[in-house]
Amino acid sequence: MATSFCKGLLCVCSALLCLSGSARAQADPPLPPLAAVTSEPSIFAYRAALGPNYLRAVLEEVGILGLGFTEYVANHDLNSRDWDFTYSWSGLRDKLSPNGYSFDTNGFDTNFTRHPAAGVMYYWAARSNRLSMLESLAAAAIASTFWEYIGELRERASLNDIWVTPLTGMVLGEVTLQL
């Protein structure tokens, strides 16, 4: 059985070799003119440079803040330890007073992974919408400050989070963007 299979395979291969054409090399086609080589297809040519999209950047920042707030509310037991104020006008007034600021006592994983990751997301949301580096840093700073005052309304505003989150977001975000 095996020998008949091998003979059949040999016959098929021989037939294919006989059907193939000449093995002689053909001359290369002439090269197109230089102008044709350097011009790009019109489908990839920009007619005008695209400007920054501020509206989409703001909507993406709001979306990121909304996802963060959803996670914050879902982890009630973990986050309620830091609650010093109530959801009220008097609670907001107390938060805006000089006693409403502090350095937070979050753990290592929160201060050195979650806050920089949030800063990177704020920065990327702005930068991916063609905002400049400084505009993206400003957007990350505004989002971080908004989170400290509104997202975490019941907690004291953390001075280190307000500064570290956008700055690490800019550094890590721009490095990864350039890569």
XYZ file of C-alpha atoms in Angstrom:
179
model
C 0.000 0.000 0.000
C 2.752 2.422 0.979
C 4.729 1.714 -2.170
C 1.740 2.376 -4.411
C 1.130 5.672 -2.592
C 4.773 6.677 -3.093
C 4.598 5.736 -6.792
C 1.420 7.812 -7.194
C 2.999 10.788 -5.434
C 6.083 10.490 -7.635
C 3.901 10.460 -10.761
C 1.996 13.574 -9.654
C 5.235 15.458 -8.869
C 6.740 14.444 -12.229
C 3.655 15.644 -14.059
C 3.777 18.996 -12.272
C 7.441 19.413 -13.174
C 6.710 18.690 -16.814
C 3.929 21.274 -16.888
C 6.084 24.056 -15.438
C 7.583 26.625 -17.744
C 11.132 27.590 -18.448
C 13.455 28.380 -15.537
C 15.128 31.205 -17.434
C 15.148 34.639 -15.741
C 13.170 37.391 -17.367
C 14.408 40.931 -17.835
C 13.361 43.422 -15.169
C 10.624 45.826 -16.195
C 11.796 49.407 -16.715
C 11.743 51.631 -13.612
C 9.055 54.324 -13.410
C 10.150 57.964 -13.534
C 11.364 59.432 -10.220
C 8.340 61.738 -9.895
C 5.999 58.745 -9.946
C 7.976 57.024 -7.188
C 8.035 59.981 -4.782
C 4.397 61.033 -5.145
C 2.060 59.478 -2.632
C -1.439 58.264 -3.411
C -4.045 60.965 -2.991
C -5.902 58.841 -0.452
C -3.075 59.373 2.072
C -2.446 63.045 1.321
C -3.823 65.469 3.901
C -5.368 68.544 2.431
C -5.029 70.449 5.708
C -3.445 69.642 9.053
C -5.942 68.385 11.608
C -6.316 70.576 14.669
C -6.973 69.594 18.264
C -10.381 68.180 19.113
C -11.181 69.793 22.465
C -14.767 68.558 22.699
C -13.838 64.922 22.259
C -10.975 65.328 24.756
C -13.370 66.722 27.369
C -15.874 63.934 26.738
C -13.158 61.305 27.134
C -11.948 62.920 30.380
C -15.515 62.896 31.717
C -15.840 59.234 30.719
C -12.652 58.317 32.575
C -13.822 60.234 35.647
C -17.194 58.474 35.436
C -15.558 55.050 35.339
C -13.377 56.023 38.293
C -16.395 57.212 40.267
C -18.233 53.966 39.539
C -15.276 51.976 40.878
C -15.004 54.324 43.868
C -18.648 53.854 44.844
C -18.473 50.088 44.268
C -15.598 49.771 46.780
C -17.583 51.375 49.606
C -15.909 49.437 52.440
C -12.389 50.348 51.336
C -13.072 54.000 50.540
C -15.367 54.863 53.455
C -12.399 54.770 55.868
C -11.269 58.151 54.524
C -14.650 59.866 54.607
C -14.549 63.038 56.688
C -17.349 65.050 55.050
C -20.961 64.555 53.997
C -22.622 64.963 50.607
C -23.993 68.422 51.333
C -23.230 72.097 50.797
C -21.790 72.324 54.292
C -19.573 69.312 53.550
C -18.298 71.015 50.385
C -17.746 74.248 52.316
C -15.735 72.325 54.927
C -13.720 70.672 52.181
C -12.860 74.036 50.648
C -11.732 75.411 53.995
C -8.052 75.283 55.061
C -8.821 72.107 57.045
C -9.999 70.347 53.884
C -6.470 69.552 52.676
C -4.036 66.860 53.745
C -1.459 64.379 52.538
C -3.251 61.104 52.008
C -2.455 57.865 53.744
C -3.205 55.566 50.815
C -1.163 52.412 50.465
C 1.772 51.894 48.141
C -0.309 50.226 45.415
C -2.724 53.153 45.270
C -0.156 55.958 45.353
C 2.380 54.339 43.030
C 0.236 52.381 40.565
C -3.357 53.637 40.502
C -2.702 57.370 40.685
C -0.017 57.329 37.973
C -2.262 55.093 35.831
C -5.112 57.579 36.229
C -2.740 60.413 35.312
C -1.638 58.544 32.192
C -5.238 58.006 31.138
C -6.072 61.698 31.673
C -2.982 62.698 29.694
C -3.600 60.211 26.871
C -7.226 61.304 26.523
C -6.055 64.834 25.793
C -2.918 63.977 23.834
C -4.685 61.470 21.558
C -6.999 64.295 20.523
C -4.001 66.261 19.231
C -3.648 68.629 22.187
C -0.106 69.854 22.875
C 1.985 68.543 25.757
C 1.186 71.550 27.946
C -2.514 71.434 27.096
C -2.567 67.720 27.912
C -0.780 68.344 31.219
C -3.339 71.044 32.004
C -6.183 68.648 31.143
C -4.676 65.966 33.418
C -4.254 68.528 36.226
C -7.860 69.726 35.854
C -9.176 66.149 35.820
C -7.075 65.212 38.863
C -8.198 68.285 40.795
C -11.818 67.685 39.795
C -11.513 64.115 41.067
C -10.066 65.245 44.403
C -12.788 67.855 44.974
C -15.862 66.327 43.356
C -15.204 62.610 42.807
C -13.917 62.148 46.340
C -16.249 64.761 47.819
C -16.371 63.112 51.227
C -12.568 62.952 51.631
C -10.003 65.618 52.347
C -8.327 66.857 49.165
C -4.961 65.148 48.898
C -2.207 67.588 48.015
C 0.146 64.854 46.838
C -2.529 63.371 44.541
C -3.315 66.760 43.008
C 0.352 67.205 42.034
C 1.678 63.680 41.508
C -1.156 62.275 39.397
C -0.910 64.720 36.458
C 2.890 65.028 36.562
C 3.521 61.281 36.504
C 0.747 61.025 33.916
C 2.590 63.469 31.678
C 5.973 61.785 32.090
C 4.772 58.205 31.627
C 2.118 59.180 29.071
C 4.485 61.112 26.797
C 7.191 58.430 26.975
C 4.743 55.691 26.003
C 3.162 57.893 23.348
C 6.558 58.504 21.735
C 7.405 54.807 21.859
